[in-house]
Every structure is written in structure tokens, then in C-alpha cells.
Coordinates of C-alpha atoms in Angstrom, one line a residue:
X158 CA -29.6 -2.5 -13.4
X159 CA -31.5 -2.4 -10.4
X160 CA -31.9 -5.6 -7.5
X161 CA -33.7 -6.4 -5.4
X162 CA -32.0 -6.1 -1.7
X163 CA -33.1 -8.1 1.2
X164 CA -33.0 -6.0 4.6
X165 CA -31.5 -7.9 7.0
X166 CA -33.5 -8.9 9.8
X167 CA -36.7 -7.0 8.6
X168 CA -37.9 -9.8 6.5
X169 CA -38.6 -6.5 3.8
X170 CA -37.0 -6.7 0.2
X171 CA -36.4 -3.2 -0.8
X172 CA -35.7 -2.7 -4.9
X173 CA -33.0 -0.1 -5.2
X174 CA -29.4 0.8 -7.0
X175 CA -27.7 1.8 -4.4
X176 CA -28.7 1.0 -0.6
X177 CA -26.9 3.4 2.5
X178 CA -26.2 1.8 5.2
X179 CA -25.6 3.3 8.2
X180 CA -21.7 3.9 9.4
X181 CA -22.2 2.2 12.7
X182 CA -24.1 -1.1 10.7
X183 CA -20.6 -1.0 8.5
X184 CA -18.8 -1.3 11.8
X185 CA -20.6 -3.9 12.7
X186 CA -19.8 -6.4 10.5
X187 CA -16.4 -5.4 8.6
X188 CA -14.1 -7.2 11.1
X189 CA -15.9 -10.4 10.0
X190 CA -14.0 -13.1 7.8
X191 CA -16.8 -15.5 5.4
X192 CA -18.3 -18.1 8.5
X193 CA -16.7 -21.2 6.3
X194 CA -13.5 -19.6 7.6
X195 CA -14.2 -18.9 11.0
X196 CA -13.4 -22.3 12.8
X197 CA -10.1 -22.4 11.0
X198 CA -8.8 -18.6 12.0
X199 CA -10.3 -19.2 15.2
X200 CA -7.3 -21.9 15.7
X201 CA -4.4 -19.4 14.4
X202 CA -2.7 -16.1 16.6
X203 CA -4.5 -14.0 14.7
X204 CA -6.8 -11.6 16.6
X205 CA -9.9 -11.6 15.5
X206 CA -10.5 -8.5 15.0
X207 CA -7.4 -9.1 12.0
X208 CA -10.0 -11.9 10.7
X209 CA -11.5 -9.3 8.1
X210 CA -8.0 -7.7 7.1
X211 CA -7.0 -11.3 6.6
X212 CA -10.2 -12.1 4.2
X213 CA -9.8 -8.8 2.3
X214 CA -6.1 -9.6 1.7
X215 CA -7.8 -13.1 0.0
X216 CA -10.6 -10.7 -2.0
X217 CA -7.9 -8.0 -3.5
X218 CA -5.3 -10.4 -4.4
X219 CA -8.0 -12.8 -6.5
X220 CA -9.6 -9.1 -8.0
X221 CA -6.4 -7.9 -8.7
X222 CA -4.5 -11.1 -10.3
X223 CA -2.9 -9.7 -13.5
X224 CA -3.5 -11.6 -16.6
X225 CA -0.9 -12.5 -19.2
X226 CA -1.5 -9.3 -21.5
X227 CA -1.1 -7.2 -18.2
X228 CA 2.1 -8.7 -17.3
X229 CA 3.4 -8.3 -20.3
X230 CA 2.9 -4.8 -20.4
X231 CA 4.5 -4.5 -16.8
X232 CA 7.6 -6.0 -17.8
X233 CA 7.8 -3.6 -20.8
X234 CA 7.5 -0.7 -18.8
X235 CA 10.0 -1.9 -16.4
X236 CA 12.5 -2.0 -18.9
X237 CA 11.8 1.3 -19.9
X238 CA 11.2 3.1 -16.8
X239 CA 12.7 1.4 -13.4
X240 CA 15.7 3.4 -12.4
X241 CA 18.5 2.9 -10.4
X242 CA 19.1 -0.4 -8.2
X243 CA 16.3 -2.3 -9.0
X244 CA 14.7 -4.3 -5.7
X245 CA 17.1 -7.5 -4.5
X246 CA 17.0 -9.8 -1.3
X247 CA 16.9 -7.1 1.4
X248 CA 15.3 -4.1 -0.2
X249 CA 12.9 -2.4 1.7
X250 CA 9.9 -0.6 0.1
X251 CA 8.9 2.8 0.6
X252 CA 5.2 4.3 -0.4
X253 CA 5.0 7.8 0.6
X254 CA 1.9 9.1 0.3
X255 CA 1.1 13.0 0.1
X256 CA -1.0 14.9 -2.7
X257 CA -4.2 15.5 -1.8
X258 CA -4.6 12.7 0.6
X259 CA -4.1 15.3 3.5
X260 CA -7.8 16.0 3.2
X261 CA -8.6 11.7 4.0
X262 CA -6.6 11.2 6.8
X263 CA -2.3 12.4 8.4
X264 CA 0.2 12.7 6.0
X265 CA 4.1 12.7 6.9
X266 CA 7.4 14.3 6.2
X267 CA 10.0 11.9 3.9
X268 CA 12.6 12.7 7.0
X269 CA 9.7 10.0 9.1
X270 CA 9.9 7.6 6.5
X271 CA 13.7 7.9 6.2
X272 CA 14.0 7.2 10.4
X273 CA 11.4 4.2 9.6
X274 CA 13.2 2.9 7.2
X275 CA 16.6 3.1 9.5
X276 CA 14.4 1.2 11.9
X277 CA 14.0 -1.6 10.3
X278 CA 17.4 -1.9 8.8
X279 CA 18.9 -1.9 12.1
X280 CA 16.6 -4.6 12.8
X281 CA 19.3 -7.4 11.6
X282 CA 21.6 -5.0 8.9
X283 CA 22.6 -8.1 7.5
X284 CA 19.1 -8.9 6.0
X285 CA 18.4 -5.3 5.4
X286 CA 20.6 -3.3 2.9
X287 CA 21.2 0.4 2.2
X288 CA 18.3 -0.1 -0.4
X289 CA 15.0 1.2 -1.1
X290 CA 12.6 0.7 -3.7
X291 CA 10.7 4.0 -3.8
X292 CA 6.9 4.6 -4.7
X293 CA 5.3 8.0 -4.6
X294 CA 3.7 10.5 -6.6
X295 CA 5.5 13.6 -5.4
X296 CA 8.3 14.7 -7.0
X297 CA 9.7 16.2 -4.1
X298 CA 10.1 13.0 -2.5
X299 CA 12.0 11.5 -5.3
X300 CA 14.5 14.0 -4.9
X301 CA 14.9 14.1 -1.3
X302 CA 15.2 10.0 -1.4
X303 CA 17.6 10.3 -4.6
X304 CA 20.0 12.9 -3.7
X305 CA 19.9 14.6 -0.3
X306 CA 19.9 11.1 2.3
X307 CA 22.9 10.4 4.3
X308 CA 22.8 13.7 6.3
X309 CA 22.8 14.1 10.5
X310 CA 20.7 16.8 10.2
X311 CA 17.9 15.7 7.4
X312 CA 17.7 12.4 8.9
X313 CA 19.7 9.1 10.0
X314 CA 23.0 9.3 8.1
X315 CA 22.4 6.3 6.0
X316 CA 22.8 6.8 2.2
X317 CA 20.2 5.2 0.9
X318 CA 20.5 3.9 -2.9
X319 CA 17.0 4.6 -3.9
X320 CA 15.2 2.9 -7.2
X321 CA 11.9 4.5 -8.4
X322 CA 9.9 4.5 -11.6
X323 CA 12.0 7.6 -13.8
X324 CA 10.0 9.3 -16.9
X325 CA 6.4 8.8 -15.2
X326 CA 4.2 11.6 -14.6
X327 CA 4.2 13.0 -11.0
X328 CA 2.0 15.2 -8.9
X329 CA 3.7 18.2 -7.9
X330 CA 1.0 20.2 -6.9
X331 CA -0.4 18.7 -3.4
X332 CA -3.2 21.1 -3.0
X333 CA -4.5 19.8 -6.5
X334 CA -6.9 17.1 -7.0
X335 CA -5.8 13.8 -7.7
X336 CA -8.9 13.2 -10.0
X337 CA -7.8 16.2 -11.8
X338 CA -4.2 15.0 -12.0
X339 CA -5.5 11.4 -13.3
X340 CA -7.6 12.8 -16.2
X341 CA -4.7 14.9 -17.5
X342 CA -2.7 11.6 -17.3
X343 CA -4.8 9.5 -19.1
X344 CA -6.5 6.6 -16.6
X345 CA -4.7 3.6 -18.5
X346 CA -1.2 5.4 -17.7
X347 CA -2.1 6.4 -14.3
X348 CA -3.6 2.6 -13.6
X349 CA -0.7 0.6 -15.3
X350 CA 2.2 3.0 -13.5
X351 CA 0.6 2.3 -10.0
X352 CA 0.4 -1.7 -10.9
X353 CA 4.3 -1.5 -12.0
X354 CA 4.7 0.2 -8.7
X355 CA 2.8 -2.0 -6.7
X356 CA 4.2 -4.9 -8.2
X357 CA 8.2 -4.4 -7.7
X358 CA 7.1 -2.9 -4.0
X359 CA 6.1 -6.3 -3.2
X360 CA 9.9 -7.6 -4.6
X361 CA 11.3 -6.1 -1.1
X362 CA 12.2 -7.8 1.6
X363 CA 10.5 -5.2 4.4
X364 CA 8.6 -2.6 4.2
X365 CA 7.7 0.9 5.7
X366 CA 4.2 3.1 5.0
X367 CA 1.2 4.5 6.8
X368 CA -1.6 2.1 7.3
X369 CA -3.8 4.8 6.4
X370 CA -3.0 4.9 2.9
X371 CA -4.8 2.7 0.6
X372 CA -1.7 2.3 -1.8
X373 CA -0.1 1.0 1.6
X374 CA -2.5 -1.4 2.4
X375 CA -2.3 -2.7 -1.5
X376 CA 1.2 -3.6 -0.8
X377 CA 0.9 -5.3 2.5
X378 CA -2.5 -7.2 1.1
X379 CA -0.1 -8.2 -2.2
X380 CA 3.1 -8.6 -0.3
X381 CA 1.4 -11.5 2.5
X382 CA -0.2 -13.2 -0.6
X383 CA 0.6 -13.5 -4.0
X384 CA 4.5 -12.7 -2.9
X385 CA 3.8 -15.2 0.0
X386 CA 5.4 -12.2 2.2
X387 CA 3.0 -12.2 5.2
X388 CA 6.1 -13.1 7.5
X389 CA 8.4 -9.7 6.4
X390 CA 8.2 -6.9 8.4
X391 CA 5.9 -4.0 8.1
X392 CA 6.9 -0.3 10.0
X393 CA 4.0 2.1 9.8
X394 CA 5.4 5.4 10.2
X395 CA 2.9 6.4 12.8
X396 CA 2.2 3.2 14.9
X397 CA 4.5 1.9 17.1
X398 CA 2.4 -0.9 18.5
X399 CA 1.3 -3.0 15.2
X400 CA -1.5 -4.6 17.7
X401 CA -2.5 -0.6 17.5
X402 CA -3.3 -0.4 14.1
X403 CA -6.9 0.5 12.8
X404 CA -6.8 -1.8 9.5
X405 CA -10.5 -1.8 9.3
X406 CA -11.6 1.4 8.1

């Protein structure tokens, strides 16, 4: 279907599928919240350049509300496939992210993760427990998390009991494509094992990831709304400064 697409300020209506705009007109306008919002965010702590992080967090959690028949199927596959402690008050939620997503933007070690996730624990270690909620699509990861934490020399000493999805398919192979991984899945598997993922990541009570992640900036948009979580803490394994933090690409 083709529309008819107003050019902004040109007074010119061009008919097209698909119009490119240019990277820096993008920049331009993506740290903007909807005006009927403006006044009100205006009045809050929130930098504004947060104002557009805070109206995508609005969009993707209205997009992404499951339905009944959705839920349903979550909790069935949670039965079946959650492992180990399953997130409680003071869990904190781990998305590692590696694959192919080397080629996007930095990817990091599990031993960073693991120190980040120390962090916060020593934040108040009587909020924060020795447990972790788990979501990744390397293997590799599960087992370092699962069996080989609580070491001086691989990273803080703490034990960690770790929960994950167990039974799911993985992606071993980081140099491989994840399009190619997803079409030997099957999509509907691939989609309803990242919602399960997604959803009992936002059941923690803090949580550690890189910003640059998309899957990361799920859980944080998720986690401040339908979870009502916006006031937990966040550690992004490479920013120190959360004022730092580009969340507008």
C-alpha cells in the first residue's frame, strides 16, 4: 500500500512506500516525547533529553501487552522449561548479550556481568540475594553462570544460584547469523522463548545489562512500566555514570 507523505516544512507531498530520512533529521527529533506530554515532563527530574526514552517505554509496553491466549502459553512453557530458583523479592536479572551482535555495537565477557552483578548486591545485601535470573542465547554463558561462579580468579567469589529457561534452543555459534539461527528455530519458538524470558526478567528486583542491547532496553522499558519497576536499579556493564548513557540510538 502506498501513502501519501507530507515533507515537513516543504509544503510538498511526496507518494512513496518507504521515505529515507536523513541520520542527522532522525537525531533531530528522537529525543522528543508527544507535545501533549511536554508541560507535564517538563515539571519532573527527568532530563529532557530522557523525555523520548520515557515516551518509547509508553509505546513498547502498549505494542507489546500480551493478550490472554499469549499468557497462557507463557505460563505453560514456564512450567515446562524455567530451571532452577525461579526469580523472588531480590533477584537480579541478567541479559547477556553475544551472538552476532558483535557486528552492531561492544559485547562483553560473563566475568563483567558477574562483577556487575556483585555491584549491585553489595548495594544493600539485604535486598539483593545470591540470585540471578539468567537470559541469554549462548550456551556458554549458561554454564559459566550455572556451574563455575564463586571463584577469586573467574570473578567476585559469590556463588550465584542462577535460574534460566533449560530445554530451549541456544546459539552456540557466535560468528553465525542470528537470522539464520531463527529460521532453523522456527520464528513462533524463537518469539514466544524471548517473551518468557523477558517476562520473568522483569520479576527481579535489579538488574544488570548493556544499554546497547535491544533485549536490554526491552527489560528496562517492561520493568519501569507494566512491572511498575522504574524505581529498581539498573547497572549497565559499561557505564558508570547512568546520566552517561546514550538511550537514544
Amino acid at each position: 500500500m502506498r501513502a501519501a507523505v507530507p515533507l515537513q516544512g516543504s509544503g510538498q507531498v511526496l507518494d512513496a512506500t518507504v521515505v529515507t530520512a536523513t541520520h542527522e533529521a532522525l537525531v533531530a527529533v528522537r529525543d522528543k516525547a508527544p507535545k501533549r506530554f511536554v508541560e507535564r515532563l517538563s515539571k519532573t527530574p527527568m532530563q529532557s533529553s530522557k523525555h523520548y526514552y520515557w515516551w518509547r517505554a509508553q509505546s513498547v509496553a502498549y505494542m507489546l501487552r500480551p493478550n490472554a491466549r499469549i499468557r497462557e502459553e507463557l505460563e505453560k512453557r514456564r512450567k515446562l522449561t524455567a530451571a532452577n530458583p525461579q526469580p523472588a523479592p531480590g533477584c537480579i536479572s541478567i541479559h547477556v548479550r553475544h551472538g552476532d551482535k558483535g557486528v552492531e555495537a561492544e559485547t562483553f565477557e560473563d566475568k563483567v556481568y558477574d562483577i556487575t552483578a556483585a555491584k549491585v548486591r553489595a548495594l544493600d545485601p539485604a535486598r539483593f540475594t545470591d540470585q540471578l535470573w539468567l537470559s541469554t542465547e549462548d550456551p556458554a554463558t549458561v554454564e559459566y553462570f550455572v556451574n563455575h561462579t564463586g571463584s577469586a580468579t573467574t570473578g567476585t567469589g559469590i556463588k550465584w544460584r542462577t535460574g534460566y529457561t533449560a530445554g530451549v534452543p541456544r546459539k552456540p555459534d557466535r560468528s553465525k547469523p542470528n537470522l539464520q539461527y531463527m529460521q532453523e528455530i522456527g520464528y513462533f519458538e524463537e518469539v514466544m522463548n524471548a517473551l518468557l524470558n523477558l517476562d520473568m526478567a522483569c520479576e527481579c528486583s535489579a538488574f544488570v545489562g548493556s544499554i546497547y542491547s535491544n533485549w536490554v532496553r526491552l527489560i528496562d522499558e517492561f520493568r519501569s512500566t507494566l512491572r511498575c519497576k522504574a524505581d529498581a536499579p539498573f547497572a549497565d556493564v559499561k557505564y558508570q555514570d547512568p546520566h552517561g548513557m546514550d538511550v537514544n540510538w
